[in-house]
mmCIF file of C-alpha atoms in Angstrom:
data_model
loop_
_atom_site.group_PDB
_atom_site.id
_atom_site.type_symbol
_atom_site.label_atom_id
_atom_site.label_comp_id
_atom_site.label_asym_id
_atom_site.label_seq_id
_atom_site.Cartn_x
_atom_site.Cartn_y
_atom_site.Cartn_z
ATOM 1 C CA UNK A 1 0.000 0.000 0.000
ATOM 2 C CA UNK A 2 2.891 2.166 0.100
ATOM 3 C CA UNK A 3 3.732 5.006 3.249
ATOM 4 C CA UNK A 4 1.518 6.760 4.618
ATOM 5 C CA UNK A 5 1.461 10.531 4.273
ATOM 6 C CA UNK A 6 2.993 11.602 7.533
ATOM 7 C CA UNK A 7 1.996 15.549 8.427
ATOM 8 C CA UNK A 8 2.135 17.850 11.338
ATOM 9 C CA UNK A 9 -0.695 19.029 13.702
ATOM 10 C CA UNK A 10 -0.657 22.461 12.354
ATOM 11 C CA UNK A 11 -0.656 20.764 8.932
ATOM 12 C CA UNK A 12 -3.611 18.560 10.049
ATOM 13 C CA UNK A 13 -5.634 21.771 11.507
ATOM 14 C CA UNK A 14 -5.272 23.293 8.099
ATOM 15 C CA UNK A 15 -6.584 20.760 6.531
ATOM 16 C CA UNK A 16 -10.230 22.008 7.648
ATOM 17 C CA UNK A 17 -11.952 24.833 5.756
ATOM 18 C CA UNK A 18 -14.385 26.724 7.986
ATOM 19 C CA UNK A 19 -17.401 25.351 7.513
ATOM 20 C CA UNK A 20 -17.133 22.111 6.979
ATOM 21 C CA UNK A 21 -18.898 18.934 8.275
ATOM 22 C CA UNK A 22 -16.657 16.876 10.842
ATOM 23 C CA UNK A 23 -17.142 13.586 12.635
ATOM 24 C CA UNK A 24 -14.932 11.718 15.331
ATOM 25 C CA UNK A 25 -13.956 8.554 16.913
ATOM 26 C CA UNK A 26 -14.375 7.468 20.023
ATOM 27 C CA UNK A 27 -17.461 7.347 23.047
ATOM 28 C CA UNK A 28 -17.442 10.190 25.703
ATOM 29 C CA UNK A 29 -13.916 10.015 27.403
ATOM 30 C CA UNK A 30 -12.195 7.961 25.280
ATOM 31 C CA UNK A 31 -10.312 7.696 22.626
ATOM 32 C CA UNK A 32 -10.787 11.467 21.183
ATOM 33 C CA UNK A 33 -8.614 13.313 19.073
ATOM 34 C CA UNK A 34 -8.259 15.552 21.344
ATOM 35 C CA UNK A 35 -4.510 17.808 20.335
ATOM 36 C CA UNK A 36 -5.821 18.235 16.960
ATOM 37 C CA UNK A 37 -8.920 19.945 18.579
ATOM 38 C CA UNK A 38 -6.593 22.230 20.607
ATOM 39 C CA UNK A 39 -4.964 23.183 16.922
ATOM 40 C CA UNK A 40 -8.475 23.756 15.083
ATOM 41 C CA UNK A 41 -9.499 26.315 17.955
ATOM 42 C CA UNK A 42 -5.384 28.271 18.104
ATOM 43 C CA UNK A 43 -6.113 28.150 14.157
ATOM 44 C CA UNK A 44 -9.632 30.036 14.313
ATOM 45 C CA UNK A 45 -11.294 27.774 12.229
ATOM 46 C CA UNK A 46 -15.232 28.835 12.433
ATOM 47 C CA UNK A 47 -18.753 28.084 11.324
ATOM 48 C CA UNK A 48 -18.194 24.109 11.801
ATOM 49 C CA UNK A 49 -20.789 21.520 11.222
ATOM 50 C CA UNK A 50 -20.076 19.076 13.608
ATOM 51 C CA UNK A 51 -21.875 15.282 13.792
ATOM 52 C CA UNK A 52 -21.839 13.433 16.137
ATOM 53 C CA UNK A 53 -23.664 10.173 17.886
ATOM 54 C CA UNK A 54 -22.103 10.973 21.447
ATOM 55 C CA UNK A 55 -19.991 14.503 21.968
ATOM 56 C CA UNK A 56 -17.779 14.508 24.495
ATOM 57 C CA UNK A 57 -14.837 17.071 26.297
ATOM 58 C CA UNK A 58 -13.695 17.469 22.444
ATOM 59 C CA UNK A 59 -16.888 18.963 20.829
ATOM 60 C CA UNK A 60 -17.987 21.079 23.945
ATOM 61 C CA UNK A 61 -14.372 22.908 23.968
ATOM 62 C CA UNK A 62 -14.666 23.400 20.084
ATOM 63 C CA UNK A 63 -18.131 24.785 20.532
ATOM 64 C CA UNK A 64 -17.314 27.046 23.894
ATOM 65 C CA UNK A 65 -14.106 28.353 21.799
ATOM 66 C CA UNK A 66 -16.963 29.221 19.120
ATOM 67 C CA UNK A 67 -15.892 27.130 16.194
ATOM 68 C CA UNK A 68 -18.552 25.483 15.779
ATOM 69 C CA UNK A 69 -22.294 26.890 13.930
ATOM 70 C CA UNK A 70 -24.247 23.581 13.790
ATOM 71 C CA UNK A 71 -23.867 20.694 16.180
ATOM 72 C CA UNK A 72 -26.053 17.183 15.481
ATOM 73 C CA UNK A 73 -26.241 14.264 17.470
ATOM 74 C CA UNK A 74 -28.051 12.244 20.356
ATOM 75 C CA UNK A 75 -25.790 13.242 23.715
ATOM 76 C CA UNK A 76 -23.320 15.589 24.889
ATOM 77 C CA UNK A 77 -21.764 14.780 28.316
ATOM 78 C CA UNK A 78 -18.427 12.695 30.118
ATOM 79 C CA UNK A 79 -20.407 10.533 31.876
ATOM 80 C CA UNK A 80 -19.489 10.660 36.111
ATOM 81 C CA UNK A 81 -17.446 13.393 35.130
ATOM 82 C CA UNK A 82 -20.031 15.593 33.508
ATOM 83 C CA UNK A 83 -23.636 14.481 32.458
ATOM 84 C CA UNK A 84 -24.226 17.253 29.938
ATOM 85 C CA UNK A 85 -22.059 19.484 27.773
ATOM 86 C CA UNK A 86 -21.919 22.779 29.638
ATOM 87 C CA UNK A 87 -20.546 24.967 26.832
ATOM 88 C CA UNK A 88 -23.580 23.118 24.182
ATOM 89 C CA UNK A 89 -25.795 23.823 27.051
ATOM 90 C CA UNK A 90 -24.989 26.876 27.524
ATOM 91 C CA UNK A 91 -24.717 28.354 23.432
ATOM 92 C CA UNK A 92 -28.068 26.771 22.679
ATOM 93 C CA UNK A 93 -29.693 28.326 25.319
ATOM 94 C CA UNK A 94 -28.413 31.794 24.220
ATOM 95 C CA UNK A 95 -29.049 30.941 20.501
ATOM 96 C CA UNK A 96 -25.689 31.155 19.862
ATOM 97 C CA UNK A 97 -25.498 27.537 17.925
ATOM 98 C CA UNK A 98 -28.086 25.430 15.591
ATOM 99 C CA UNK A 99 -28.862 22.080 16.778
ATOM 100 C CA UNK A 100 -30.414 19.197 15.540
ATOM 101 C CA UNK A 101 -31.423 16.588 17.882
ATOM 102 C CA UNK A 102 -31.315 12.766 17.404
ATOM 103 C CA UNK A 103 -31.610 9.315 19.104
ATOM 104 C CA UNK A 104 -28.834 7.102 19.643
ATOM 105 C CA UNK A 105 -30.407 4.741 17.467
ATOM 106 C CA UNK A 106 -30.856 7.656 14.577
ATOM 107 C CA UNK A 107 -27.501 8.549 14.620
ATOM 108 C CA UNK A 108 -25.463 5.243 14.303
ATOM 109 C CA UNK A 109 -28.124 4.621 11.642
ATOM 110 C CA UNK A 110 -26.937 7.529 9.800
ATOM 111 C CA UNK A 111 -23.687 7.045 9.908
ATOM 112 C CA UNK A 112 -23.971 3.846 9.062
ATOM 113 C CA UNK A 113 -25.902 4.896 5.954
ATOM 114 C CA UNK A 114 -23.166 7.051 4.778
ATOM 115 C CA UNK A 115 -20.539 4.619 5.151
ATOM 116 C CA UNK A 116 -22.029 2.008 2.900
ATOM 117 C CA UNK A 117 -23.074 4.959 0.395
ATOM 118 C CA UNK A 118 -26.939 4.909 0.483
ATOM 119 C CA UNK A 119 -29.121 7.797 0.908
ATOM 120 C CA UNK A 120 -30.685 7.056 3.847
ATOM 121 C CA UNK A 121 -31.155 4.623 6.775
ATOM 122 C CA UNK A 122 -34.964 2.934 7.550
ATOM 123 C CA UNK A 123 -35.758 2.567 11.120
ATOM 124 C CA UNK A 124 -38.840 2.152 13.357
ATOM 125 C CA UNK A 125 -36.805 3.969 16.149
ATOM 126 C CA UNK A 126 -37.962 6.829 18.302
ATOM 127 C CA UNK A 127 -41.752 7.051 16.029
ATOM 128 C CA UNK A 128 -44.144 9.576 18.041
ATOM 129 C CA UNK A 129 -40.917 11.249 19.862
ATOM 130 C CA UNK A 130 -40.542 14.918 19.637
ATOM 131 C CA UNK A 131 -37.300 13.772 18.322
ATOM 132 C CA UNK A 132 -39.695 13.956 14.933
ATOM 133 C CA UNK A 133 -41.442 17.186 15.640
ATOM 134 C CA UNK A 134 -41.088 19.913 13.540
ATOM 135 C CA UNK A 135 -40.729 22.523 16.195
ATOM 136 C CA UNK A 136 -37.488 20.950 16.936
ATOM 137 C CA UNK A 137 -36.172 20.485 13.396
ATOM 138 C CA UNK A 138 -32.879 22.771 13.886
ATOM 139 C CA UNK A 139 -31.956 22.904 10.600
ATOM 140 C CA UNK A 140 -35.073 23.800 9.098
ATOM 141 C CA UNK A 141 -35.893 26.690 11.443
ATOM 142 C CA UNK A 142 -32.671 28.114 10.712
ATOM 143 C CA UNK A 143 -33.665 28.203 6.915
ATOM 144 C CA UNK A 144 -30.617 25.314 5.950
ATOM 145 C CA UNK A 145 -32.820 22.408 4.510
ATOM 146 C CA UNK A 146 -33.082 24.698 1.446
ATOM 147 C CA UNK A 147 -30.794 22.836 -0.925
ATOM 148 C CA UNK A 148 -27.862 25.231 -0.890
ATOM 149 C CA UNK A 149 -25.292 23.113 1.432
ATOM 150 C CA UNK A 150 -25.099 19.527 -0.135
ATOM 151 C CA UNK A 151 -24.407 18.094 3.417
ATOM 152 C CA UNK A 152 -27.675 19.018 4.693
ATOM 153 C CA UNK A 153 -30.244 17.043 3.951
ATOM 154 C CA UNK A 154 -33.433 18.441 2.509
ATOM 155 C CA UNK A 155 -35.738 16.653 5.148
ATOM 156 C CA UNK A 156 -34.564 15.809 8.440
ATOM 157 C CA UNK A 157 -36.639 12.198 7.446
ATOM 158 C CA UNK A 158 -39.220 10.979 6.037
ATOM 159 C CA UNK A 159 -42.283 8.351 6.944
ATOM 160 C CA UNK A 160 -43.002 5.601 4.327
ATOM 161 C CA UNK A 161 -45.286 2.609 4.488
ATOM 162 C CA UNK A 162 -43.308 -0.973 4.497
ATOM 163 C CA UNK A 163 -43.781 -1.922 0.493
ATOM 164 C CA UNK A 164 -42.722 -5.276 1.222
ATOM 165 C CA UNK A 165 -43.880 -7.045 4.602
ATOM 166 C CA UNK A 166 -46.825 -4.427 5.448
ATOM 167 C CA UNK A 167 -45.134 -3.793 8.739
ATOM 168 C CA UNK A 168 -46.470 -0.620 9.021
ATOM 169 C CA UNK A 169 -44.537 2.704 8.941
ATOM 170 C CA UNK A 170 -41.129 3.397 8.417
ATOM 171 C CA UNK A 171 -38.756 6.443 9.525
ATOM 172 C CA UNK A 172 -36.352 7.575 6.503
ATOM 173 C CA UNK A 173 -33.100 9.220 8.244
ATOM 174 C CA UNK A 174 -31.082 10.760 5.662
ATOM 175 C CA UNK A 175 -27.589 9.615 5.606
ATOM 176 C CA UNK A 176 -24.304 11.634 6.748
ATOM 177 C CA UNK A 177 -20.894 12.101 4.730
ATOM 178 C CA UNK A 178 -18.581 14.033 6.574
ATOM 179 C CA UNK A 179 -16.109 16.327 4.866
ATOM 180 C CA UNK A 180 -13.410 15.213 7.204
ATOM 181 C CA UNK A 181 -13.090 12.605 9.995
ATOM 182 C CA UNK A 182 -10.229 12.947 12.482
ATOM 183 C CA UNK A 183 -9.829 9.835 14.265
ATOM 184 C CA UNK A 184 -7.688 8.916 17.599
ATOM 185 C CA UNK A 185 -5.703 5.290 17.241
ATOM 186 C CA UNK A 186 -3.200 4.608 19.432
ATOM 187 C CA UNK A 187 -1.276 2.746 16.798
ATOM 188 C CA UNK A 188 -0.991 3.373 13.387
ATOM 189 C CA UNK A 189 1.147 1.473 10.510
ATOM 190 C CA UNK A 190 3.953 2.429 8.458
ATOM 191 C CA UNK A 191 1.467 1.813 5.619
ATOM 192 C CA UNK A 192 -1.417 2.710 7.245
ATOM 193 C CA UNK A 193 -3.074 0.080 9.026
ATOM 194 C CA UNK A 194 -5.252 1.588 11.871
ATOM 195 C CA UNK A 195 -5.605 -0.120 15.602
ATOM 196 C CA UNK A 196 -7.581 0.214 18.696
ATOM 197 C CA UNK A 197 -7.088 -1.576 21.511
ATOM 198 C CA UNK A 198 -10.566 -1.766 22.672
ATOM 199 C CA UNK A 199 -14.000 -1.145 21.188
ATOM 200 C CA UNK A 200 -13.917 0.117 18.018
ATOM 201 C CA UNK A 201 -17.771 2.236 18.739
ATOM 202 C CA UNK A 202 -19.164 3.761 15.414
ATOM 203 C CA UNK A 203 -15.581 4.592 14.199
ATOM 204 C CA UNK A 204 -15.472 2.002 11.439
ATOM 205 C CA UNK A 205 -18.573 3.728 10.006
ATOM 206 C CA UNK A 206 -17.459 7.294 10.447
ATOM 207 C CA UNK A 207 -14.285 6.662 8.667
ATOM 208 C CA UNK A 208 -16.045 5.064 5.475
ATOM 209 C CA UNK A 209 -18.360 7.313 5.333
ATOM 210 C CA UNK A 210 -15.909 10.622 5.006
ATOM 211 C CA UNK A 211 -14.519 12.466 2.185
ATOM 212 C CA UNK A 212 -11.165 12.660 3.998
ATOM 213 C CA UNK A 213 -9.719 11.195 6.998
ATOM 214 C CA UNK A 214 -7.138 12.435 9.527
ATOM 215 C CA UNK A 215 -5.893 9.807 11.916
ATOM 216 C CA UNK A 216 -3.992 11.114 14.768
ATOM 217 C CA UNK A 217 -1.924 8.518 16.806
ATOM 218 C CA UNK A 218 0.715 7.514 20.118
ATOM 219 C CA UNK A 219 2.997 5.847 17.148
ATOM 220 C CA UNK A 220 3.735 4.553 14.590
ATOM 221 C CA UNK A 221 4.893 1.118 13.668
ATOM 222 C CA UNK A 222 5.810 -1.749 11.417
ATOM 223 C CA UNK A 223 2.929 -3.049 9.284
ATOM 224 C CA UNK A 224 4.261 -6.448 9.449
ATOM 225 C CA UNK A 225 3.083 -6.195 13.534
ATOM 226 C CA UNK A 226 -0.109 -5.248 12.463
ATOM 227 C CA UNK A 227 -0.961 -7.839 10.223
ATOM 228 C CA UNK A 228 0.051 -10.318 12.675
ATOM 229 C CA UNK A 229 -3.465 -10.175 14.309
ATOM 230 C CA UNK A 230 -5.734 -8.490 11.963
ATOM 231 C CA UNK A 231 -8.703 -8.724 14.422
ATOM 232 C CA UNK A 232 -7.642 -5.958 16.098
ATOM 233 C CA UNK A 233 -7.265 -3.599 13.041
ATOM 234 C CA UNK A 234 -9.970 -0.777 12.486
ATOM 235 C CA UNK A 235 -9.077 0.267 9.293
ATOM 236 C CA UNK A 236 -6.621 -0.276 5.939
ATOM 237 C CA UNK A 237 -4.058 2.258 4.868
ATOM 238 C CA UNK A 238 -5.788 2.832 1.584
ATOM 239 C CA UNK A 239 -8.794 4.237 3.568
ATOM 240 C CA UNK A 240 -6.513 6.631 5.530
ATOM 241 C CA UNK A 241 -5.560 9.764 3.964
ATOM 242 C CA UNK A 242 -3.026 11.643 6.629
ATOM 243 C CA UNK A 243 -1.411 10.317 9.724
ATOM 244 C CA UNK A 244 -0.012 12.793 12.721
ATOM 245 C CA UNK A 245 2.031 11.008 15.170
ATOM 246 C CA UNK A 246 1.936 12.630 18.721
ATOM 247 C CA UNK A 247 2.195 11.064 21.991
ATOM 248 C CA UNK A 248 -0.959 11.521 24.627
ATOM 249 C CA UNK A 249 -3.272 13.077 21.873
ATOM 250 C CA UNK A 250 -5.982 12.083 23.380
ATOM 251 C CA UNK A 251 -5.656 13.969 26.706
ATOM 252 C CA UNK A 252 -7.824 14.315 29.334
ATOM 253 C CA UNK A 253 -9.683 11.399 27.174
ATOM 254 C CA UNK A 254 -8.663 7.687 27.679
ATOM 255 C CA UNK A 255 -6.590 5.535 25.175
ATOM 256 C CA UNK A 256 -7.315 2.322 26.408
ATOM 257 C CA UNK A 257 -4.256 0.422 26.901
ATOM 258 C CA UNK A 258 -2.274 3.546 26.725
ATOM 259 C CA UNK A 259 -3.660 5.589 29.679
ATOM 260 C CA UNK A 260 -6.649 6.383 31.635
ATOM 261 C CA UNK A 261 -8.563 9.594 31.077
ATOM 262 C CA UNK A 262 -7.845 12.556 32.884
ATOM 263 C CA UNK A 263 -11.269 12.515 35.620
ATOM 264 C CA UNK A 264 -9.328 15.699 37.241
ATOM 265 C CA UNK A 265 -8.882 17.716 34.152
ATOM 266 C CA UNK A 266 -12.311 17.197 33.160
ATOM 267 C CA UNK A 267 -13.706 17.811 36.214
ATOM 268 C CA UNK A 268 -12.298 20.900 36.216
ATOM 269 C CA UNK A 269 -13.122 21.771 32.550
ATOM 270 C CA UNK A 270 -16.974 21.376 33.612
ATOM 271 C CA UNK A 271 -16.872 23.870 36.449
ATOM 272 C CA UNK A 272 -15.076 26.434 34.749
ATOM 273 C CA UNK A 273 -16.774 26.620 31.815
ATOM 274 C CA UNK A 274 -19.960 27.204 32.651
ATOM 275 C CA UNK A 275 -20.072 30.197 31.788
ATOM 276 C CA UNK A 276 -18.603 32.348 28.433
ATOM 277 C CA UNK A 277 -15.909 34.257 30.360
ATOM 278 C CA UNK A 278 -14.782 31.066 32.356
ATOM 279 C CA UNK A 279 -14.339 29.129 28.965
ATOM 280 C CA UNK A 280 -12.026 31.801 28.071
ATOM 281 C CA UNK A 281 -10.192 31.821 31.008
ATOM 282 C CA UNK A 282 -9.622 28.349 30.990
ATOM 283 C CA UNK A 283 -8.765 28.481 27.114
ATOM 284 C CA UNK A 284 -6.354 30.952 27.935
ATOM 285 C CA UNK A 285 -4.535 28.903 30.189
ATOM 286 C CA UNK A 286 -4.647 25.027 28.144
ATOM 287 C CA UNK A 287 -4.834 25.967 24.745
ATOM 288 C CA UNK A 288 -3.400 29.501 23.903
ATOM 289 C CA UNK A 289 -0.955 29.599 26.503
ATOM 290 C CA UNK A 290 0.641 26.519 25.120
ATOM 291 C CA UNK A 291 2.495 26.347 21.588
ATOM 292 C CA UNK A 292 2.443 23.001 21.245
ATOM 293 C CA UNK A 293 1.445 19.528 22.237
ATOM 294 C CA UNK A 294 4.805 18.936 23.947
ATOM 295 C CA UNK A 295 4.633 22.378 26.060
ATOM 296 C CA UNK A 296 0.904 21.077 26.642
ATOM 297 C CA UNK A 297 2.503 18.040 28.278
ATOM 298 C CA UNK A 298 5.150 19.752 29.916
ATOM 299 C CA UNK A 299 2.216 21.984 31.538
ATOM 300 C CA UNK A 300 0.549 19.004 32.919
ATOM 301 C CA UNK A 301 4.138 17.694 34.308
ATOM 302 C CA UNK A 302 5.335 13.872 34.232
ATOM 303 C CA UNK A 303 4.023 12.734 37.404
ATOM 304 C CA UNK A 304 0.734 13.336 36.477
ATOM 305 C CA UNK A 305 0.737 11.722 33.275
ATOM 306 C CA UNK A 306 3.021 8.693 34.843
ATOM 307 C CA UNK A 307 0.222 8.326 37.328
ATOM 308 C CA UNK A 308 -2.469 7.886 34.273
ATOM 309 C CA UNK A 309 -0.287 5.546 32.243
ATOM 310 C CA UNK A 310 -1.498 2.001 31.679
ATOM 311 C CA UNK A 311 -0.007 -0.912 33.498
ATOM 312 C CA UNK A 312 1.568 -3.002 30.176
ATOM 313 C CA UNK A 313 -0.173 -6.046 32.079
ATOM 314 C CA UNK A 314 -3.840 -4.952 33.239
ATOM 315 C CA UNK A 315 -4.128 -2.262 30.368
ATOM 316 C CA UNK A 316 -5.276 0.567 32.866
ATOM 317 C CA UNK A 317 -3.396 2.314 35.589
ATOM 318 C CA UNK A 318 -3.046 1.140 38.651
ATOM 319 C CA UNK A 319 -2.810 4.500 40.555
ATOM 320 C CA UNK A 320 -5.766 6.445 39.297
ATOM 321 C CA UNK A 321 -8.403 5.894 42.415
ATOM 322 C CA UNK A 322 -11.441 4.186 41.522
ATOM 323 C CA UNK A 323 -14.967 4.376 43.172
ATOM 324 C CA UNK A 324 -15.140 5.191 46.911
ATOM 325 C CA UNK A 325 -13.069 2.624 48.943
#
């Protein structure tokens, strides 16, 4: 398959045009490409579309540094660390960002749709929600079902009758194809070959279903180790587009295997950025005080990272605390 095409995080960052639609890997608080987030927001990219079937620390920062216009998916939150995301919260409150909202169910489904290059996905899922009410259609209230941005679909679905097995109705969810997917492996091959160590979630789908994809890694390695259990490889170096190598990229998120995420750091990102000046603050501080990933990490200081590394043995750290004994 030949190398892969090695580039930079600024280089990576670049990549996006404001205003394009994104998607991610990972679930919550792990496994998101987190240090290429940092980039987008020190870059100023703006008016993002972002999609999503569970946002996490990743998306809220991106939308509280006000990248981001329109933000779809079923959930926003970290889990313990932080049910709901406080900057989403917060910006769709104010009607400062269009969103669109979804079920779990909807989403995968649409993902799914895109990755195997149909127009849309048929479900039974969620019928008589207000998931399906037109008061909360997102999109169309903001006048953007109108045909003018070929990544919005004109509908948000559609109901058809069961032509076959006179099952009754039928939901229609129109199908997503991201302009970009940046995805978080902890390993990637010298010719591409993508691995997780852990579940893979919807990021199979998201990366099929993408114009381009940006895979952002802990390092890189020989194929030939790869290939010696494909089982555990996501993806195939002709599906990859650019790799960025950088160590702890997924910070405060979990690599599994690699470390644990950062409950401390997120805990903290919740309470301070509740509100628009105490985003910035706290931007200020992680994201624009810092130059780069390795002064990011130089920030946070060794012993705290030692103490979320992964034991080589268990595959999570022994000396983060766990539950209340």
């Amino acid at each position: 398959m030949g190398k892969i095409n090695k580039i930079t995080l600024k280089e990576a960052a670049g990549l996006i045009n404001d205003g394009d639609l994104l998607a991610f890997s990972g679930f919550t608080i792990w496994r998101r490409p987190v240090a290429l987030c940092y980039e987008i927001i020190r870059q100023g990219k703006k008016d993002l579309h972002l999609f999503e079937v569970q946002g996490g620390f990743h998306s809220d920062m991106l939308i509280g540094a006000g990248c981001v216009k329109i933000w779809e998916g079923s959930f926003m939150g970290q889990e313990l660390l932080g049910k709901v995301g406080v900057n989403l919260s917060r910006k769709q409150v104010a009607g400062e960002i269009i969103t669109d909202d979804f079920s779990h169910g909807h989403a995968v489904g649409r993902i799914q749709a895109g990755a195997i290059n149909v127009p849309f996905f048929p479900t039974a899922l969620a019928m008589g929600s207000d998931i399906l009410n037109p008061e909360y259609d997102g999109l169309a209230r903001a006048g953007l079902r109108d045909g003018s941005n070929p990544k919005i679909a004109s509908k948000k679905y559609e109901i058809v009758k069961d032509p076959f097995f006179d099952m009754g109705e039928l939901l229609l969810m129109p199908a997503v194809k991201p302009d970009i997917s940046i995805v978080y492996a902890p390993m990637v091959g010298n010719e591409g070959t993508v691995r997780v160590l852990s579940q893979s979630y919807n990021d199979s789908d998201v990366i099929k279903a993408s114009d381009k994809i940006i895979v952002i890694c802990e390092e890189i390695v020989p194929d030939s180790y790869l290939r010696q259990d494909p089982t555990k490889n996501l993806a195939s170096g002709y599906e990859i587009d650019y790799v960025v190598e950088c160590p702890w990229s997924a910070h405060p998120t979990g690599s599994q295997s690699y470390y644990d995420c950062d409950a401390d750091f997120l805990r903290d990102f919740n309470a301070k950025t509740r509100t628009q000046e105490g985003f910035d603050q706290w931007a200020q501080e992680w994201i624009f005080g810092v130059n780069s990933q390795e002064e990011y990490l130089e920030k946070l200081g060794v012993a705290r990272l030692e103490k979320l590394r992964a034991s080589v043995a268990l595959g999570y750290s022994t000396r983060v605390k766990r539950g209340t004994r």
